[in-house]
Amino acid sequence: MPWFLYLVKCQDTSLYTGITTNIPRRIKEHNAKKGAFYTKNKIPVELVYREVMPNQSEARKREAAIKRLTRQEKQELINSAS
């Protein structure tokens, strides 16, 4: 089963990075305030970027790498996928 790394843009325009095996379900959870604590008061969230990862380990490594990026670097990543 593939894993996905994803970025969502929150209502306050901040970016949240996470991993999941099911992006539509995870977005619904975020918007129902059942997702991450960070997004609970920043709904609705909108999916702006995703990557397919071969397994959970690789997804976690990529998530950690993206979380170390600046906002500008994250935005460039998002724009490059458009």
CSV table of C-alpha atoms in Angstrom, one decimal:
chain,number,residue,atom,x,y,z
A,1,MET,CA,0.0,0.0,0.0
A,2,PRO,CA,1.5,3.4,-1.0
A,3,TRP,CA,1.9,6.2,1.5
A,4,PHE,CA,1.4,9.9,0.6
A,5,LEU,CA,3.1,13.0,1.8
A,6,TYR,CA,0.8,15.9,1.6
A,7,LEU,CA,0.7,19.7,2.3
A,8,VAL,CA,-2.5,21.5,3.1
A,9,LYS,CA,-3.1,25.2,3.2
A,10,CYS,CA,-5.1,26.2,6.3
A,11,GLN,CA,-7.7,29.0,6.5
A,12,ASP,CA,-5.0,31.3,8.0
A,13,THR,CA,-2.8,30.5,4.9
A,14,SER,CA,-0.3,28.5,7.0
A,15,LEU,CA,0.9,25.2,5.6
A,16,TYR,CA,0.6,21.9,7.3
A,17,THR,CA,2.7,18.8,6.3
A,18,GLY,CA,1.6,15.3,7.0
A,19,ILE,CA,1.5,11.7,5.8
A,20,THR,CA,-1.3,9.2,5.2
A,21,THR,CA,-2.4,6.2,3.2
A,22,ASN,CA,-5.7,7.9,2.2
A,23,ILE,CA,-5.6,11.6,1.3
A,24,PRO,CA,-9.4,12.2,0.8
A,25,ARG,CA,-10.1,10.6,4.2
A,26,ARG,CA,-7.4,12.6,5.9
A,27,ILE,CA,-8.6,15.9,4.5
A,28,LYS,CA,-12.1,15.1,5.7
A,29,GLU,CA,-10.7,14.4,9.1
A,30,HIS,CA,-8.8,17.7,9.2
A,31,ASN,CA,-11.9,19.6,8.2
A,32,ALA,CA,-14.0,17.7,10.8
A,33,LYS,CA,-11.6,18.8,13.5
A,34,LYS,CA,-10.5,15.2,13.9
A,35,GLY,CA,-7.1,15.7,12.3
A,36,ALA,CA,-4.0,17.1,13.7
A,37,PHE,CA,-4.1,19.5,16.7
A,38,TYR,CA,-2.4,22.2,14.5
A,39,THR,CA,-5.3,22.3,12.0
A,40,LYS,CA,-8.3,22.1,14.4
A,41,ASN,CA,-8.8,25.8,14.6
A,42,LYS,CA,-7.6,26.6,11.1
A,43,ILE,CA,-10.3,24.9,9.0
A,44,PRO,CA,-11.1,24.5,6.2
A,45,VAL,CA,-7.9,23.1,4.9
A,46,GLU,CA,-7.2,22.7,1.2
A,47,LEU,CA,-4.9,20.1,-0.4
A,48,VAL,CA,-2.1,21.9,-2.2
A,49,TYR,CA,0.6,19.3,-2.7
A,50,ARG,CA,1.1,15.5,-2.6
A,51,GLU,CA,3.8,12.9,-3.3
A,52,VAL,CA,3.5,9.2,-3.5
A,53,MET,CA,5.9,7.4,-1.3
A,54,PRO,CA,6.7,3.6,-1.4
A,55,ASN,CA,6.3,3.0,2.4
A,56,GLN,CA,5.8,4.6,5.7
A,57,SER,CA,9.4,4.9,6.5
A,58,GLU,CA,10.2,6.9,3.4
A,59,ALA,CA,7.1,9.0,3.9
A,60,ARG,CA,8.3,10.0,7.4
A,61,LYS,CA,11.7,10.8,6.2
A,62,ARG,CA,10.3,13.1,3.5
A,63,GLU,CA,7.9,14.7,5.9
A,64,ALA,CA,10.7,15.5,8.2
A,65,ALA,CA,12.7,17.0,5.3
A,66,ILE,CA,9.8,19.2,4.2
A,67,LYS,CA,9.1,20.4,7.7
A,68,ARG,CA,12.6,21.8,7.8
A,69,LEU,CA,12.0,23.9,4.7
A,70,THR,CA,11.2,27.6,4.9
A,71,ARG,CA,7.7,28.7,3.9
A,72,GLN,CA,9.1,30.1,0.7
A,73,GLU,CA,10.8,26.8,-0.1
A,74,LYS,CA,7.5,25.0,0.5
A,75,GLN,CA,5.7,27.4,-1.7
A,76,GLU,CA,8.3,26.8,-4.5
A,77,LEU,CA,7.7,23.1,-4.1
A,78,ILE,CA,4.0,23.6,-4.4
A,79,ASN,CA,4.4,25.8,-7.4
A,80,SER,CA,6.7,23.4,-9.2
A,81,ALA,CA,4.0,20.7,-9.1
A,82,SER,CA,1.3,22.9,-10.6
